Amino acid sequence: MDLPCPEWVRHVEQKWTELKTEGTERFCLLTDIDAIFNYGLSLICPEDLNTLSRISEKYSVKKSPERASELRQQGNLSFKVKDYTTAALYYSRGVCHADKNTEELSLCYANRSAALFYQGLYRECVEDIRHSLEAGYPSHLKDRLRARQTVCLTQLKKPEKSNQPTTNHPTPPYQKTRNTKTCISPGVSVYFSPEKGCHILTTKNKPAGEVVLEDQAFCSVLTPGNKLNNKAGKTFNTEERHCHHCLSQSLSFVPCPNCSYVRYCGESCQKDAWERWHQWECPIGADLLAIGVLGHLALRVALKAGQYQVKIKLNLEDPCRETSDHIDCYHGNSYTGIYSLLPHVAQHSPSSRFLLAVTMAVLYMRLQGGPPPDMWASCEDEGESGTWQPEMSMLGATALRHMMQLRCNAQAVTAVMVKEESCMPVQSSSEIRIATAIFPVLSLLNHSCSPNTSISFTTGCQTDALNQFGCSEGHTDHPKTSHSGVTVTVRASKDLIPGQEILHCYGPHCSRMEVKERQHLLLEQYYFHCNCQACQRDLTEGSQNATENAAPGLKCLKCGKPLRSHMDRYMCSGLSCGHQITSADVQNKLKGLQFGTALKILTSDTSQANSILTETHPLQGELADATACYSKIIIISLTGEWNLAASNLKRSIVAIQAQFGEDSIELGQQLFKLAQLHFNG
């Protein structure tokens, strides 16, 4: 959930409507973010705090020993049927709900160690045994645990067993590395112009596939609630599968000692997150879930930046415009690059600004229930240390600034999830969103509906990942090695020439969306009218060409030529044919083509589709892909006829290339499937 939950939005909307005319008029005239925040803060009353408390009860993050016991029992059921992955995930839930230093916690750790042991995750198993013993594992059961520990240590001493593949990514200890000044490759540079602001151009030829930049997230927040089913049909959300600090996947999480929601892949991530922000986020964890990911991320950025950095930036009008070397402003730990992003205050509607201001004001008041964050504590008066000073309202105003920025600059962090089907000769995968982050360099890339780049993400702890370009050492705002661990890699998807702008797609893509819909969405969320080459082309070609290009991929039932849309019907493009069919009839035929679960039905559907659809229609691709999957399962397992599955995959490739383009990720995924099929065949 990016935005505040509906109940909170309705509460603030009611508060907005109850403002007197002079109050709304005064607020609408405010353009300074500090003034907007302070106005919202002045309106907060006990009813607002009570309302948020009531809403947050639905998002409780309290520990529950009873719930921990129930989850351990569920894990035991999965363990008995040898579904060790599901068992480990249930035990991890139990670990997070159990109170620290209790027998229930020790039992959850011990049981999880067994699930990890049977998956060959011996190092993780040893760690869980240690945690179990430290939590007070019952004395009469320790012999079994010690025996398991001995076997694990023996296995770890064997070289051939020590590097087993694992889904777990334990956090390494801090490593001393040189700081990264920039993550932009040679042949690429940051420029500034009044029309485009800061943007990135190539200065050398860049062939397709070459990395043009890497960027480390300044901050990220895990996106909750993305349900993932495993092969047993059990559902575990993204927040139960990924470290809440470095975002790496794991089966052996270390919990927060005080809440049941946050978990980490190792003690180093746990410690780093606690020192940076979680000790202040933890008491208001339920409130942050109710407020949404963008509000949470905005607060986290402000907590990390600290009062000193914010004051420095306030004294500069635009620190990234005042320097001739724009690269200095942009690297993963540079707060300057984040602060310089436009908040678009005027583009937010008054009601939207009011919602954000009141939301941040309430969060700020919630924070005051505990001590002030270290990075925001006043250093000027030692006698007042540990107390909230009036000037600390700058924390709330800074978080409000970042929340306004995030509307246009938040980046979804995605990961490829492979379906857990071990019997399949070819893996099926899908891309899911696991987090929202803000990147100082990636945010500089302007949009194109037909971009010349593709992006991918790396999670886990990266100590010096960005220095592959030979980046020089330089000052960073935080010299300590960052453990956020989220890195984005931007590659050229087309050959780039010197002077060409590097462009990124914000979401609306010309291969997936009509030009009018793209421009509407971009104007609504990003406040600009897109005039990229793809939009110019689609608008210039006119209605006839646009219809053919958007072309639903329908062909005439009589002569096989393409159909054109005209009002409520489709007409054959062949001058000598003149066949027409209503839109309703087309929809009925398409409904009859929904593929089922048997190869026989798919074959029949494909035969019908061939009579009314061109080979580039998206449904042709879906049918061919599904047929290929069933060929792999049924025919290959019985006869070994790999060629049948390969031919169906090739048919789907034609449709996917027509729909998404020859340089699309979707086409690459299908080609990878075909490569797997040929390799295994």
XYZ file of C-alpha atoms in Angstrom:
681
model
C 0.000 0.000 0.000
C 1.725 3.168 -1.220
C -0.727 5.779 0.068
C -2.447 6.021 3.463
C -5.206 3.484 4.058
C -8.733 4.502 2.958
C -9.981 4.993 6.541
C -7.290 7.570 7.270
C -7.820 9.313 3.934
C -11.542 9.654 4.693
C -10.767 11.080 8.131
C -8.456 13.747 6.684
C -10.933 14.530 3.896
C -13.595 15.158 6.528
C -11.169 17.398 8.391
C -10.543 19.332 5.147
C -14.254 19.855 4.463
C -14.792 21.096 8.022
C -12.201 23.858 7.638
C -13.710 27.301 7.422
C -13.399 29.220 4.170
C -10.632 31.458 5.476
C -8.734 28.377 6.638
C -8.802 26.675 3.250
C -7.965 29.913 1.456
C -5.005 30.504 3.726
C -3.748 26.949 3.235
C -4.107 27.139 -0.558
C -1.810 30.173 -0.623
C 0.999 28.369 1.207
C 3.881 27.264 -1.023
C 6.702 26.925 1.518
C 6.941 23.340 2.784
C 7.830 24.398 6.333
C 4.744 26.619 6.419
C 2.545 23.847 5.009
C 3.786 21.400 7.644
C 3.413 23.842 10.524
C -0.135 24.676 9.414
C -1.008 20.975 9.412
C 0.680 20.543 12.794
C -1.378 23.392 14.267
C -4.597 21.579 13.340
C -3.767 18.252 14.996
C -6.065 17.423 17.898
C -6.484 14.375 20.188
C -9.244 13.071 17.921
C -6.745 12.718 15.061
C -4.334 10.732 17.224
C -7.151 8.541 18.555
C -8.430 7.905 15.033
C -5.012 6.777 13.844
C -4.679 4.541 16.922
C -8.023 2.927 16.161
C -7.090 2.372 12.511
C -3.643 1.036 13.429
C -5.162 -1.741 15.526
C -5.818 -3.568 12.236
C -2.070 -3.467 11.555
C -0.908 -4.623 14.974
C 2.782 -5.533 15.237
C 2.673 -6.712 18.858
C 4.316 -9.958 19.931
C 1.947 -12.841 20.682
C 3.232 -16.017 22.402
C -0.086 -17.754 21.669
C 0.227 -16.955 17.980
C 3.850 -18.116 18.007
C 2.777 -21.501 19.378
C 0.067 -21.845 16.713
C 2.544 -21.032 13.950
C 5.038 -23.563 15.310
C 2.326 -26.234 15.201
C 1.538 -25.320 11.589
C 5.224 -25.636 10.806
C 5.250 -29.079 12.407
C 2.460 -30.221 10.068
C 4.449 -29.114 7.018
C 7.585 -30.718 8.439
C 5.815 -34.072 8.795
C 5.004 -34.129 5.062
C 8.623 -33.126 4.298
C 7.706 -29.677 2.993
C 10.719 -28.140 4.694
C 10.562 -24.743 2.991
C 6.994 -24.124 4.142
C 7.876 -25.423 7.592
C 10.812 -23.001 7.850
C 8.592 -20.082 6.850
C 6.014 -20.998 9.504
C 8.734 -21.336 12.127
C 10.058 -17.919 11.077
C 6.616 -16.469 11.691
C 6.698 -18.060 15.117
C 10.161 -16.647 15.831
C 8.884 -13.156 15.053
C 5.821 -13.456 17.300
C 7.581 -15.042 20.286
C 8.877 -12.887 23.131
C 12.649 -12.729 23.528
C 14.411 -15.174 25.864
C 11.402 -17.480 26.174
C 10.990 -21.221 25.759
C 8.579 -20.662 22.866
C 11.237 -18.699 20.990
C 13.807 -21.433 21.627
C 11.413 -24.108 20.327
C 10.704 -22.156 17.135
C 14.430 -21.726 16.508
C 15.135 -25.402 17.228
C 12.375 -26.639 14.935
C 13.504 -24.290 12.177
C 17.042 -25.614 12.511
C 15.686 -29.066 11.658
C 13.892 -27.744 8.558
C 17.085 -26.021 7.441
C 19.134 -29.144 8.160
C 17.063 -31.271 5.786
C 17.570 -28.671 3.047
C 21.334 -28.831 3.447
C 21.543 -25.310 4.892
C 24.038 -26.332 7.546
C 25.499 -22.916 8.324
C 22.041 -21.452 8.889
C 21.109 -24.530 10.930
C 24.076 -23.961 13.264
C 23.044 -20.325 13.735
C 19.496 -21.356 14.664
C 20.825 -23.895 17.153
C 22.900 -21.147 18.760
C 19.869 -18.837 18.940
C 17.777 -21.646 20.436
C 20.291 -22.391 23.178
C 20.687 -18.695 23.990
C 16.897 -18.337 24.303
C 16.737 -21.093 26.947
C 16.045 -24.358 25.105
C 14.824 -27.037 27.569
C 17.709 -29.011 29.075
C 16.148 -32.439 28.510
C 15.989 -31.796 24.742
C 19.475 -30.395 24.244
C 21.118 -33.724 23.326
C 19.230 -33.933 20.032
C 20.120 -30.337 19.247
C 23.796 -30.925 20.033
C 23.846 -34.000 17.808
C 22.404 -31.997 14.899
C 24.973 -29.286 15.527
C 27.809 -31.826 15.380
C 26.602 -33.206 12.038
C 26.355 -29.684 10.602
C 29.867 -28.755 11.702
C 31.181 -31.968 10.168
C 29.433 -31.212 6.886
C 30.751 -27.655 6.834
C 34.322 -28.930 7.085
C 33.919 -30.821 3.804
C 35.017 -28.564 0.874
C 32.536 -30.068 -1.556
C 29.682 -29.400 0.840
C 30.637 -25.946 2.075
C 29.406 -23.931 -0.897
C 25.955 -25.327 -1.400
C 23.477 -23.069 -3.167
C 21.110 -21.454 -0.738
C 18.192 -19.072 -0.806
C 19.497 -17.468 2.356
C 21.814 -14.475 2.259
C 23.289 -13.925 5.716
C 24.622 -10.480 6.314
C 28.424 -10.291 6.308
C 30.160 -8.220 8.975
C 31.095 -4.656 8.226
C 33.939 -4.409 5.765
C 36.209 -1.443 5.340
C 35.962 -0.270 1.739
C 36.673 2.872 -0.133
C 33.744 5.199 -0.652
C 32.078 5.492 -4.003
C 31.954 9.004 -5.395
C 29.954 8.216 -8.498
C 28.344 5.193 -10.093
C 28.122 6.584 -13.622
C 30.252 4.751 -16.184
C 32.837 6.421 -18.424
C 31.179 7.847 -21.506
C 28.137 9.054 -19.560
C 27.741 12.375 -17.771
C 25.194 14.523 -15.934
C 24.152 17.792 -17.579
C 21.831 20.629 -16.633
C 19.556 22.746 -18.791
C 16.649 25.057 -17.888
C 14.296 22.990 -20.063
C 15.151 19.519 -18.763
C 16.849 20.215 -15.445
C 19.493 17.626 -14.600
C 19.642 14.793 -17.123
C 22.139 12.230 -18.373
C 23.750 12.125 -21.826
C 26.207 9.746 -23.424
C 29.610 11.123 -24.422
C 30.757 7.909 -26.124
C 29.155 5.113 -28.112
C 27.315 2.632 -25.915
C 26.323 -0.691 -27.517
C 23.094 -2.398 -26.505
C 23.566 -4.456 -23.369
C 26.345 -2.339 -21.877
C 25.935 -1.063 -18.324
C 25.637 2.730 -18.374
C 25.190 3.303 -14.655
C 24.628 1.643 -11.315
C 22.996 3.363 -8.393
C 22.571 2.471 -4.753
C 19.284 3.318 -3.068
C 19.507 6.072 -0.476
C 16.660 4.331 1.369
C 14.121 1.606 0.688
C 11.034 0.193 2.393
C 9.696 -3.309 1.873
C 6.265 -3.409 0.239
C 3.917 -5.530 2.386
C 1.103 -7.780 1.306
C 2.322 -9.152 -2.047
C 1.102 -12.699 -1.592
C 3.338 -15.477 -2.901
C 2.152 -19.073 -3.101
C 4.600 -21.927 -2.769
C 4.206 -25.352 -4.298
C 2.110 -26.513 -1.325
C -0.387 -23.717 -1.915
C 0.554 -21.923 1.304
C 0.662 -18.144 1.135
C 3.553 -16.063 2.448
C 3.826 -12.355 1.768
C 6.919 -10.544 0.567
C 7.566 -9.193 4.063
C 7.849 -12.803 5.277
C 10.375 -13.818 2.631
C 12.699 -10.811 2.431
C 15.043 -9.051 4.829
C 13.523 -5.720 5.854
C 16.897 -4.006 5.524
C 18.832 -5.401 2.557
C 15.784 -7.084 0.898
C 17.566 -10.408 0.308
C 15.496 -13.596 0.478
C 15.951 -15.879 3.449
C 14.496 -18.810 5.349
C 16.276 -18.094 8.645
C 15.284 -14.640 9.786
C 16.395 -12.831 12.919
C 13.426 -10.917 14.397
C 13.143 -7.476 15.870
C 13.170 -8.010 19.668
C 10.223 -5.649 20.145
C 7.788 -6.119 17.229
C 6.444 -9.043 15.220
C 6.582 -7.435 11.771
C 10.221 -6.631 11.008
C 12.750 -9.404 10.362
C 16.308 -9.542 9.062
C 18.554 -11.982 7.241
C 21.223 -11.666 9.929
C 22.289 -9.899 13.080
C 24.366 -7.331 11.180
C 21.340 -6.108 9.224
C 19.347 -6.115 12.463
C 21.943 -3.955 14.203
C 22.442 -1.588 11.278
C 18.700 -1.009 10.814
C 18.227 -0.429 14.550
C 20.967 2.189 14.693
C 19.835 4.000 11.539
C 16.077 4.172 11.973
C 14.217 1.180 13.398
C 14.611 2.157 17.067
C 12.388 5.158 16.273
C 10.145 3.407 13.739
C 9.475 0.343 15.902
C 7.156 2.023 18.481
C 5.013 3.428 15.650
C 5.236 0.371 13.381
C 1.462 -0.129 13.144
C 0.970 3.573 12.351
C 3.529 3.344 9.535
C 1.700 0.377 7.997
C -1.540 2.371 8.092
C 0.125 5.465 6.625
C 1.569 3.517 3.694
C 4.933 2.884 2.067
C 5.513 6.405 0.716
C 4.993 8.029 4.106
C 7.213 5.420 5.737
C 9.958 5.911 3.130
C 9.770 9.706 3.417
C 10.235 9.512 7.187
C 13.123 7.058 6.807
C 14.930 9.357 4.354
C 14.605 12.241 6.823
C 15.813 10.107 9.738
C 18.878 9.006 7.785
C 19.711 12.513 6.546
C 19.729 14.128 9.976
C 19.400 17.721 11.079
C 22.954 18.725 10.152
C 22.639 17.654 6.500
C 19.216 19.276 6.113
C 20.468 22.593 7.495
C 23.352 22.577 5.015
C 20.966 22.030 2.104
C 18.601 24.748 3.348
C 21.436 27.272 3.060
C 21.884 26.460 -0.635
C 19.209 27.341 -3.173
C 19.985 24.341 -5.375
C 23.299 22.687 -4.542
C 23.315 20.671 -7.744
C 22.865 23.733 -9.955
C 25.533 25.781 -8.192
C 28.331 23.376 -9.167
C 29.746 22.777 -12.618
C 30.503 19.155 -11.747
C 26.992 17.791 -11.416
C 28.261 14.252 -10.792
C 29.427 15.358 -7.326
C 25.783 15.595 -6.260
C 24.780 12.103 -7.246
C 25.909 8.893 -5.598
C 24.109 6.361 -3.420
C 24.964 7.972 -0.081
C 24.567 11.563 -1.257
C 21.690 13.346 0.433
C 22.345 16.318 -1.848
C 21.039 14.380 -4.835
C 17.869 13.439 -2.960
C 17.207 16.873 -1.497
C 17.589 18.527 -4.919
C 14.698 16.557 -6.443
C 11.654 18.731 -7.080
C 8.752 18.356 -4.598
C 6.252 19.828 -7.124
C 4.368 21.668 -4.387
C 2.213 23.696 -6.774
C 1.228 20.633 -8.818
C -0.226 18.829 -5.809
C -3.876 19.754 -5.348
C -4.715 21.649 -2.123
C -6.550 18.614 -0.734
C -3.568 16.387 -1.552
C -1.148 18.783 0.154
C -3.468 18.863 3.160
C -3.559 15.059 3.355
C 0.236 14.823 3.261
C 0.721 17.664 5.766
C -1.721 16.264 8.330
C -0.339 12.747 7.874
C 3.247 13.835 8.495
C 2.196 16.061 11.403
C 0.505 13.114 13.128
C 3.548 10.893 12.536
C 5.785 13.614 13.966
C 3.634 13.784 17.105
C 3.728 9.988 17.378
C 7.535 10.117 17.287
C 7.500 12.513 20.225
C 6.284 9.662 22.399
C 9.925 8.572 22.593
C 13.351 10.233 22.654
C 14.405 12.309 19.626
C 16.447 10.539 16.921
C 20.198 10.840 17.397
C 20.683 12.495 14.004
C 18.101 15.127 14.972
C 19.034 15.704 18.619
C 20.215 19.235 19.363
C 23.954 19.503 19.956
C 23.892 23.177 20.939
C 22.558 22.749 24.461
C 23.939 19.736 26.295
C 21.500 20.299 29.134
C 18.558 19.740 26.826
C 19.837 16.556 25.197
C 17.243 13.789 25.004
C 14.309 16.195 24.766
C 12.349 17.402 21.761
C 13.199 20.992 20.854
C 10.883 23.271 18.821
C 13.343 23.400 15.934
C 13.063 19.623 15.568
C 9.800 20.230 13.722
C 12.215 20.475 10.799
C 12.172 16.650 10.865
C 8.463 16.602 10.039
C 8.811 19.299 7.381
C 11.715 17.425 5.789
C 9.719 14.191 5.724
C 6.837 16.106 4.116
C 9.201 17.412 1.437
C 10.346 13.882 0.657
C 6.796 12.539 0.563
C 5.949 15.147 -2.079
C 9.098 14.205 -4.005
C 8.275 10.515 -3.897
C 5.129 10.915 -5.973
C 7.371 11.441 -8.997
C 10.631 9.853 -7.849
C 9.767 6.658 -5.967
C 11.043 3.564 -7.754
C 9.479 0.133 -7.455
C 12.121 -2.501 -6.694
C 11.255 -5.752 -8.444
C 12.532 -9.309 -8.293
C 12.042 -12.309 -10.540
C 10.235 -15.081 -8.693
C 10.636 -18.593 -10.072
C 7.648 -20.870 -9.576
C 8.461 -23.774 -7.265
C 7.875 -26.605 -9.737
C 10.908 -28.841 -9.525
C 9.564 -31.359 -12.049
C 9.417 -28.802 -14.854
C 12.146 -28.947 -17.529
C 11.714 -25.204 -18.051
C 11.267 -22.751 -15.194
C 8.314 -20.366 -15.194
C 8.901 -17.010 -13.576
C 7.189 -13.711 -12.943
C 8.339 -10.273 -11.861
C 6.963 -8.981 -8.570
C 7.393 -5.769 -6.638
C 9.169 -6.259 -3.323
C 10.001 -2.716 -2.195
C 9.886 1.001 -2.920
C 13.144 2.949 -2.964
C 14.591 6.305 -3.903
C 17.746 6.467 -6.034
C 19.652 9.753 -6.474
C 21.005 8.953 -9.966
C 18.137 6.901 -11.394
C 15.798 9.782 -10.532
C 17.673 11.946 -13.059
C 16.589 9.829 -16.024
C 13.782 11.397 -18.021
C 10.869 9.354 -19.319
C 10.262 7.886 -22.734
C 7.371 5.650 -23.740
C 9.954 3.790 -25.843
C 13.040 3.869 -23.589
C 16.590 3.084 -24.648
C 17.459 1.383 -21.346
C 16.392 -1.531 -19.184
C 16.832 -1.828 -15.427
C 17.428 -4.663 -12.989
C 17.919 -4.801 -9.240
C 20.386 -6.497 -6.914
C 19.487 -7.017 -3.271
C 21.608 -8.068 -0.329
C 24.661 -6.427 1.163
C 26.884 -4.829 -1.451
C 30.088 -3.523 0.077
C 31.757 -2.104 -3.019
C 29.552 -3.140 -5.901
C 29.613 0.202 -7.654
C 33.359 0.509 -8.062
C 33.487 -1.656 -11.187
C 33.718 1.533 -13.235
C 36.939 2.556 -11.500
C 35.195 5.357 -9.638
C 37.459 7.693 -7.758
C 37.328 8.045 -4.031
C 35.421 10.967 -2.639
C 33.419 12.291 0.257
C 30.060 10.788 1.124
C 27.552 11.957 3.659
C 27.852 8.646 5.531
C 31.337 7.172 5.469
C 30.217 3.950 7.137
C 29.550 1.171 4.618
C 25.878 1.187 3.679
C 23.933 -2.006 4.272
C 20.763 -0.984 2.448
C 21.926 -3.396 -0.223
C 19.575 -2.303 -3.015
C 21.379 -1.548 -6.257
C 19.852 -0.767 -9.645
C 21.737 -1.529 -12.848
C 20.800 0.419 -15.976
C 21.786 -1.108 -19.318
C 21.439 0.266 -22.815
C 18.658 -1.620 -24.612
C 19.605 0.006 -27.917
C 22.861 1.233 -29.421
C 23.509 4.752 -28.105
C 25.546 7.433 -29.856
C 27.413 10.389 -28.275
C 25.079 13.180 -27.203
C 22.048 10.905 -26.911
C 19.955 11.208 -23.769
C 19.589 8.121 -21.596
C 15.863 7.528 -21.112
C 13.892 5.364 -18.729
C 10.215 4.307 -18.816
C 8.207 5.426 -15.777
C 5.528 2.806 -16.431
C 3.355 3.763 -19.431
C 5.030 1.982 -22.384
C 4.084 2.341 -26.036
C 3.934 -1.446 -26.482
C 1.446 -1.859 -23.632
C -0.731 1.248 -23.705
C -2.416 3.639 -26.145
C -0.875 7.082 -26.536
C -3.828 8.977 -25.018
C -3.882 6.743 -21.949
C -0.111 7.069 -21.549
C -0.211 10.839 -21.706
C -3.142 11.017 -19.293
C -1.384 8.861 -16.688
C 1.923 10.714 -17.003
C 0.230 14.086 -16.641
C -1.791 12.892 -13.659
C 1.105 11.382 -11.681
C 4.246 13.084 -13.005
C 2.850 16.487 -13.992
C 4.206 16.634 -17.548
C 2.816 16.238 -21.043
C 4.866 13.529 -22.732
C 6.304 14.523 -26.090
C 8.704 11.626 -26.586
C 9.365 10.179 -30.035
C 6.895 7.340 -29.472
C 4.090 9.773 -28.570
C 4.928 12.038 -31.512
C 4.882 9.049 -33.852
C 1.586 7.670 -32.545
C -0.107 11.081 -32.681
C 1.259 11.933 -36.136
C 0.303 8.705 -37.837
C -3.383 9.504 -37.458
C -6.379 7.358 -36.697
C -5.958 4.844 -39.527
C -2.328 4.032 -38.885
C -2.839 4.221 -35.136
C -5.607 1.658 -35.448
C -3.369 -0.670 -37.429
C -0.440 -0.216 -35.069
C -2.574 -0.657 -31.935
C -4.223 -3.293 -34.005
C -6.054 -5.715 -31.853
C -4.554 -8.438 -34.053
C -7.900 -9.532 -35.487
C -8.213 -10.890 -38.997
C -11.146 -11.448 -41.318
C -12.859 -14.817 -40.975
C -13.428 -14.973 -44.772
C -10.259 -13.670 -46.409
C -7.759 -13.522 -43.543
C -6.852 -9.850 -43.968
C -6.593 -7.553 -40.904
C -9.763 -6.114 -39.395
C -10.118 -2.412 -38.611
C -12.158 -1.019 -35.770
C -15.038 1.259 -36.717
C -17.433 2.407 -33.985
C -19.182 -0.729 -32.649
C -17.923 -3.160 -35.262
C -14.878 -4.429 -37.132
C -14.516 -4.130 -40.906
C -12.228 -6.105 -43.210
C -9.366 -4.022 -44.622
C -9.589 -5.885 -47.941
C -11.382 -3.720 -50.506
C -12.863 -6.717 -52.331
C -14.157 -8.457 -49.195
C -16.212 -5.991 -47.156
C -16.913 -8.488 -44.379
C -18.052 -6.966 -41.087
C -18.487 -8.336 -37.572
C -19.876 -6.633 -34.483
C -17.702 -5.987 -31.449
C -20.080 -8.110 -29.372
C -19.579 -11.103 -31.677
C -15.809 -10.664 -31.492
C -15.921 -10.590 -27.699
C -18.050 -13.755 -27.617
C -15.573 -15.562 -29.854
C -12.654 -14.387 -27.737
C -14.356 -15.603 -24.556
C -14.643 -19.024 -26.144
C -10.881 -19.066 -26.633
C -9.906 -18.968 -22.958
C -7.464 -21.853 -22.542
C -8.249 -24.469 -19.964
C -6.185 -27.129 -18.303
C -5.946 -29.837 -20.957
C -3.812 -30.083 -24.080
C -6.833 -31.233 -26.081
C -8.801 -28.088 -25.261
C -5.770 -25.922 -25.988
C -5.321 -27.561 -29.373
C -8.975 -26.915 -30.202
C -8.701 -23.318 -29.031
C -5.584 -22.809 -31.125
C -7.370 -24.114 -34.199
C -10.237 -21.678 -33.662
C -7.831 -18.840 -32.952
C -5.960 -19.418 -36.200
C -9.157 -18.753 -38.135
C -9.875 -15.336 -36.606
C -6.597 -14.047 -35.120
C -3.323 -13.030 -36.699
C -0.173 -14.649 -35.368
C 0.724 -11.387 -33.602
C -2.434 -11.210 -31.451
C -1.549 -11.363 -27.711
C -3.944 -14.275 -27.169
C -2.038 -16.291 -29.759
C 1.051 -15.853 -27.629
C -0.775 -16.941 -24.467
C -2.202 -20.021 -26.185
C 1.148 -21.006 -27.647
C 2.919 -20.500 -24.337
C 0.320 -22.541 -22.438
C 0.436 -25.292 -25.069
C 4.203 -25.394 -24.764
C 3.912 -25.761 -20.985
C 1.521 -28.696 -21.258
C 3.656 -30.257 -23.960
C 6.544 -30.158 -21.525
C 4.541 -31.802 -18.747
C 2.548 -34.420 -20.656
C 4.134 -35.219 -23.996
C 7.771 -34.844 -23.017
C 7.369 -36.963 -19.914
C 5.838 -39.749 -22.007
C 7.567 -39.565 -25.386
C 10.467 -37.134 -25.035
C 9.232 -35.027 -27.983
C 10.951 -31.739 -27.131
C 10.424 -30.356 -30.619
C 6.665 -30.022 -30.110
C 7.117 -27.811 -27.065
C 9.818 -25.819 -28.866
C 7.586 -25.149 -31.864
C 4.811 -23.856 -29.603
C 7.242 -21.576 -27.780
C 8.417 -20.207 -31.129
C 4.803 -19.383 -32.013
C 4.401 -17.468 -28.757
C 7.631 -15.565 -29.485
C 6.136 -14.138 -32.693
C 3.147 -12.711 -30.818
C 5.232 -11.381 -27.934
C 7.705 -9.669 -30.262
C 4.849 -7.968 -32.107
C 3.214 -6.846 -28.869
C 6.222 -5.737 -26.799
C 9.007 -5.160 -29.334
C 12.223 -6.886 -30.314
C 14.201 -5.285 -27.464
C 11.654 -6.016 -24.706
C 12.191 -7.902 -21.464
C 9.123 -10.019 -22.255
C 10.736 -11.285 -25.461
C 13.960 -11.983 -23.595
C 12.088 -14.108 -21.055
C 10.498 -16.221 -23.790
C 13.839 -16.682 -25.554
C 15.315 -17.797 -22.238
C 12.547 -20.396 -21.916
C 13.363 -21.643 -25.411
C 17.063 -21.840 -24.554
C 16.252 -23.871 -21.426
C 14.098 -26.208 -23.478
C 16.792 -26.840 -26.087
C 19.432 -27.277 -23.377
C 17.388 -29.819 -21.424
C 16.373 -31.584 -24.629
